[in-house]
Short mmCIF file of C-alpha atoms and ligand atoms in Angstrom, two decimals:
data_model
loop_
_atom_site.label_atom_id
_atom_site.label_comp_id
_atom_site.label_asym_id
_atom_site.label_seq_id
_atom_site.Cartn_x
_atom_site.Cartn_y
_atom_site.Cartn_z
CA UNK A 52 30.09 -76.90 57.66
CA UNK A 53 31.34 -73.43 58.30
CA UNK A 54 29.27 -70.46 59.43
CA UNK A 55 29.78 -67.32 57.34
CA UNK A 56 28.84 -63.75 58.25
CA UNK A 57 29.27 -61.35 55.30
CA UNK A 58 29.73 -57.64 56.00
CA UNK A 59 29.70 -55.40 52.93
CA UNK A 60 29.58 -51.65 52.58
CA UNK A 61 31.44 -48.56 51.36
CA UNK A 62 34.84 -47.30 52.54
CA UNK A 63 34.71 -45.74 55.99
CA UNK A 64 31.38 -47.26 57.11
CA UNK A 65 33.20 -48.88 60.05
CA UNK A 66 33.39 -52.42 58.65
CA UNK A 67 36.95 -53.00 59.90
CA UNK A 68 36.29 -51.92 63.50
CA UNK A 69 32.90 -53.61 63.74
CA UNK A 70 34.00 -56.87 62.13
CA UNK A 71 36.95 -57.15 64.51
CA UNK A 72 34.81 -56.53 67.62
CA UNK A 73 31.93 -58.80 66.58
CA UNK A 74 34.43 -61.52 65.58
CA UNK A 75 36.14 -61.35 68.98
CA UNK A 76 32.84 -61.47 70.89
CA UNK A 77 31.40 -64.39 68.91
CA UNK A 78 34.64 -66.33 68.30
CA UNK A 79 34.54 -65.89 64.52
CA UNK A 80 37.71 -65.61 62.44
CA UNK A 81 37.92 -62.10 61.00
CA UNK A 82 38.84 -61.85 57.31
CA UNK A 83 39.47 -58.48 55.70
CA UNK A 84 39.19 -59.02 51.94
CA UNK A 85 40.24 -55.44 51.17
CA UNK A 86 43.68 -56.46 52.50
CA UNK A 87 44.00 -59.08 49.74
CA UNK A 88 43.45 -56.40 47.05
CA UNK A 89 45.92 -54.17 48.90
CA UNK A 90 48.53 -56.98 48.76
CA UNK A 91 48.22 -57.21 44.97
CA UNK A 92 48.55 -53.41 44.67
CA UNK A 93 51.62 -53.44 46.94
CA UNK A 94 53.25 -56.24 44.98
CA UNK A 95 52.73 -54.23 41.79
CA UNK A 96 54.40 -51.22 43.40
CA UNK A 97 57.29 -53.38 44.65
CA UNK A 98 57.84 -54.79 41.15
CA UNK A 99 57.10 -51.51 39.39
CA UNK A 100 54.24 -53.06 37.39
CA UNK A 101 51.72 -50.67 35.84
CA UNK A 102 47.95 -51.11 35.50
CA UNK A 103 48.13 -51.73 31.75
CA UNK A 104 50.79 -54.49 32.00
CA UNK A 105 48.34 -57.38 32.15
CA UNK A 106 50.89 -60.16 31.58
CA UNK A 107 53.09 -58.93 34.40
CA UNK A 108 50.05 -58.65 36.68
CA UNK A 109 49.11 -62.23 35.79
CA UNK A 110 52.64 -63.33 36.72
CA UNK A 111 52.30 -61.60 40.09
CA UNK A 112 48.96 -63.39 40.65
CA UNK A 113 50.43 -66.77 39.68
CA UNK A 114 53.12 -66.43 42.33
CA UNK A 115 51.34 -64.53 45.08
CA UNK A 116 50.95 -65.91 48.58
CA UNK A 117 48.70 -64.04 51.00
CA UNK A 118 48.20 -65.15 54.57
CA UNK A 119 46.31 -63.66 57.50
CA UNK A 120 46.81 -64.77 61.06
CA UNK A 121 44.37 -64.62 63.96
CA UNK A 122 45.93 -61.35 65.29
CA UNK A 123 44.89 -59.59 62.09
CA UNK A 124 48.43 -59.56 60.66
CA UNK A 125 48.74 -59.75 56.88
CA UNK A 126 51.65 -61.48 55.13
CA UNK A 127 52.54 -61.00 51.48
CA UNK A 128 54.93 -63.66 50.16
CA UNK A 129 56.07 -64.24 53.75
CA UNK A 130 56.63 -60.56 54.62
CA UNK A 131 54.57 -58.79 57.31
CA UNK A 132 52.83 -55.98 55.37
CA UNK A 133 50.06 -55.21 57.90
CA UNK A 134 50.97 -51.51 58.10
CA UNK A 135 52.58 -51.09 54.71
CA UNK A 136 49.31 -51.87 52.87
CA UNK A 137 47.59 -48.89 54.57
CA UNK A 138 50.03 -46.32 53.16
CA UNK A 139 49.06 -43.72 50.59
CA UNK A 140 50.64 -45.23 47.48
CA UNK A 141 48.66 -48.44 48.11
CA UNK A 142 45.47 -46.46 48.90
CA UNK A 143 45.76 -44.78 45.51
CA UNK A 144 46.42 -47.91 43.47
CA UNK A 145 44.08 -50.40 45.15
CA UNK A 146 40.76 -49.13 43.83
CA UNK A 147 41.73 -49.32 40.11
CA UNK A 148 43.47 -52.68 40.73
CA UNK A 149 40.26 -54.06 42.24
CA UNK A 150 38.43 -53.40 38.94
CA UNK A 151 40.61 -55.93 37.03
CA UNK A 152 38.87 -59.23 36.25
CA UNK A 153 42.08 -61.31 36.47
CA UNK A 154 42.72 -59.90 39.95
CA UNK A 155 39.16 -60.56 41.14
CA UNK A 156 39.21 -64.14 39.80
CA UNK A 157 42.39 -65.00 41.66
CA UNK A 158 41.36 -63.26 44.88
CA UNK A 159 37.97 -64.94 44.88
CA UNK A 160 39.78 -68.28 45.02
CA UNK A 161 42.14 -67.05 47.77
CA UNK A 162 39.29 -65.57 49.84
CA UNK A 163 37.23 -68.77 49.66
CA UNK A 164 40.29 -70.82 50.61
CA UNK A 165 41.11 -68.66 53.61
CA UNK A 166 37.56 -69.20 54.92
CA UNK A 167 37.41 -72.93 54.22
CA UNK A 168 36.22 -75.01 57.19
CA UNK A 169 36.18 -72.01 59.54
CA UNK A 170 33.46 -69.94 61.18
CA UNK A 171 34.18 -66.52 59.75
CA UNK A 172 33.11 -62.91 59.64
CA UNK A 173 34.31 -61.55 56.32
CA UNK A 174 34.26 -57.91 55.27
CA UNK A 175 34.49 -56.41 51.81
CA UNK A 176 32.37 -55.09 48.95
CA UNK A 177 31.04 -58.25 47.29
CA UNK A 178 31.06 -60.91 50.00
CA UNK A 179 27.28 -61.39 50.17
CA UNK A 180 26.83 -60.99 46.41
CA UNK A 181 29.80 -62.87 44.87
CA UNK A 182 32.23 -64.51 47.33
CA UNK A 183 29.66 -66.17 49.59
CA UNK A 184 26.20 -65.74 48.03
CA UNK A 185 24.98 -68.43 50.47
CA UNK A 186 26.42 -66.79 53.59
CA UNK A 187 24.43 -67.54 56.76
CA UNK A 188 24.15 -63.84 57.63
CA UNK A 189 24.53 -60.86 55.28
CA UNK A 190 24.84 -57.31 56.50
CA UNK A 191 25.21 -54.13 54.47
CA UNK A 192 26.84 -51.54 56.72
CA UNK A 193 26.41 -47.96 55.54
CA UNK A 194 26.81 -44.35 56.70
CA UNK A 195 26.51 -41.02 54.90
CA UNK A 196 29.61 -39.88 52.97
CA UNK A 197 29.82 -36.83 55.29
CA UNK A 198 29.87 -38.97 58.43
CA UNK A 199 32.43 -41.35 56.91
CA UNK A 200 34.66 -38.39 56.02
CA UNK A 201 34.31 -37.00 59.56
CA UNK A 202 35.38 -40.37 61.02
CA UNK A 203 38.34 -40.66 58.64
CA UNK A 204 39.60 -37.15 59.58
CA UNK A 205 39.41 -38.09 63.29
CA UNK A 206 41.17 -41.39 62.63
CA UNK A 207 43.94 -39.56 60.77
CA UNK A 208 44.26 -37.07 63.62
CA UNK A 209 44.74 -39.92 66.10
CA UNK A 210 47.57 -41.17 63.88
CA UNK A 211 49.11 -37.67 63.90
CA UNK A 212 48.07 -36.96 60.29
CA UNK A 213 46.34 -33.62 59.59
CA UNK A 214 43.83 -33.88 56.73
CA UNK A 215 41.28 -31.54 55.24
CA UNK A 216 37.63 -32.58 55.63
CA UNK A 217 36.79 -31.39 52.10
CA UNK A 218 39.61 -33.41 50.53
CA UNK A 219 38.76 -36.54 52.47
CA UNK A 220 35.06 -36.15 51.56
CA UNK A 221 35.89 -35.78 47.87
CA UNK A 222 38.16 -38.84 48.03
CA UNK A 223 35.38 -40.90 49.62
CA UNK A 224 32.83 -39.78 47.02
CA UNK A 225 35.21 -40.66 44.19
CA UNK A 226 35.90 -44.09 45.65
CA UNK A 227 32.15 -44.74 46.18
CA UNK A 228 31.51 -43.82 42.59
CA UNK A 229 34.24 -46.13 41.29
CA UNK A 230 33.42 -49.07 43.60
CA UNK A 231 29.66 -48.89 42.84
CA UNK A 232 29.85 -48.37 39.09
CA UNK A 233 32.55 -50.80 38.06
CA UNK A 234 31.34 -53.57 35.76
CA UNK A 235 32.67 -56.51 37.76
CA UNK A 236 31.39 -57.23 41.27
CA UNK A 237 30.27 -53.67 42.02
CA UNK A 238 29.53 -52.60 45.56
CA UNK A 239 25.83 -53.18 46.05
CA UNK A 240 23.54 -54.50 48.74
CA UNK A 241 22.64 -58.17 48.28
CA UNK A 242 18.87 -58.53 48.06
CA UNK A 243 18.79 -60.61 51.22
CA UNK A 244 21.28 -58.48 53.20
CA UNK A 245 20.10 -56.58 56.26
CA UNK A 246 20.77 -52.85 55.93
CA UNK A 247 22.42 -51.22 58.95
CA UNK A 248 22.92 -47.44 58.89
CA UNK A 249 25.66 -46.51 61.37
CA UNK A 250 25.51 -42.73 60.76
CA UNK A 251 23.92 -41.93 64.12
CA UNK A 252 25.05 -44.98 66.09
CA UNK A 253 28.07 -45.48 68.35
CA UNK A 254 30.47 -48.36 67.70
CA UNK A 255 28.96 -50.22 70.68
CA UNK A 256 25.43 -49.76 69.32
CA UNK A 257 26.41 -51.11 65.89
CA UNK A 258 28.20 -54.10 67.46
CA UNK A 259 25.15 -54.86 69.63
CA UNK A 260 22.81 -54.58 66.66
CA UNK A 261 24.88 -56.90 64.47
CA UNK A 262 25.34 -59.48 67.24
CA UNK A 263 21.54 -59.40 67.67
CA UNK A 264 21.04 -60.05 63.95
CA UNK A 265 23.56 -62.94 63.98
CA UNK A 266 22.02 -64.52 67.08
CA UNK A 267 18.54 -64.30 65.53
CA UNK A 268 19.79 -66.20 62.47
CA UNK A 269 21.51 -68.84 64.59
CA UNK A 270 18.37 -69.67 66.59
O1 DC B 435 38.21 -52.04 52.46
P1 DC B 435 39.47 -51.46 51.83
O2 DC B 435 39.52 -49.96 51.80
O3 DC B 435 40.72 -52.03 52.40
O4 DC B 435 39.39 -51.94 50.30
C1 DC B 435 40.39 -51.58 49.37
C2 DC B 435 39.85 -51.58 47.96
O5 DC B 435 39.56 -52.91 47.53
C3 DC B 435 38.58 -50.77 47.74
O6 DC B 435 38.83 -49.73 46.82
C4 DC B 435 37.56 -51.70 47.15
C5 DC B 435 38.28 -52.98 46.93
N1 DC B 435 37.59 -54.15 47.45
C6 DC B 435 36.78 -54.84 46.57
O7 DC B 435 36.65 -54.43 45.42
N2 DC B 435 36.14 -55.97 46.98
C7 DC B 435 36.27 -56.41 48.25
N3 DC B 435 35.65 -57.53 48.63
C8 DC B 435 37.08 -55.69 49.17
C9 DC B 435 37.72 -54.55 48.73
#
């Protein structure tokens, strides 16, 4: 039997950073489900397939191979796309792509397969609600849109990218709106998820809090 920790929450709440750190400390395999949606979006860009071309998207899904290794590297059809899937063209396409039912069906199967037989910490939007409704631990990690925008601007700065706070904030609000209001698997807190607000916490404090929650559930 595998042990599953589900971490859901909006873009920029710190899921990626926190999941990685908690996974390392507790020896859980870290699975970033957003990366699987990003791989589909990238493959569409590579093949010049548009959102409305459902048959072509289905063909992509029938042939897609997505792998993640323990260093957090992501491979799309054998190619290392770890960095490529974080670029702007993918950022722009991934949110609409994630609203397509055919895409979600296929990725649900892939995500469950990746986790099979392993002790995992899996982050996304619908892990506790759809992918693993029986997860051992469910956490909903949140922060205000303003704080998430502030973090994203800092992150960009570290990467040498200058970005305007207002633009980043608007982008985050738009994405929240789309992710929360889509018909299929919208972003929402599972009833039995524990709500963690990271707005006024440091990374270390969030990690400590989540490890505490996991250890409580284990005992
Ligand atoms: O976490 P991220 O920014 O890499 O996610 C990219 C997109 O994929 C985001 O717009 C929402 C979507 N997504 C989803 O719908 N369900 C998930 N489990 C993970 C991500």
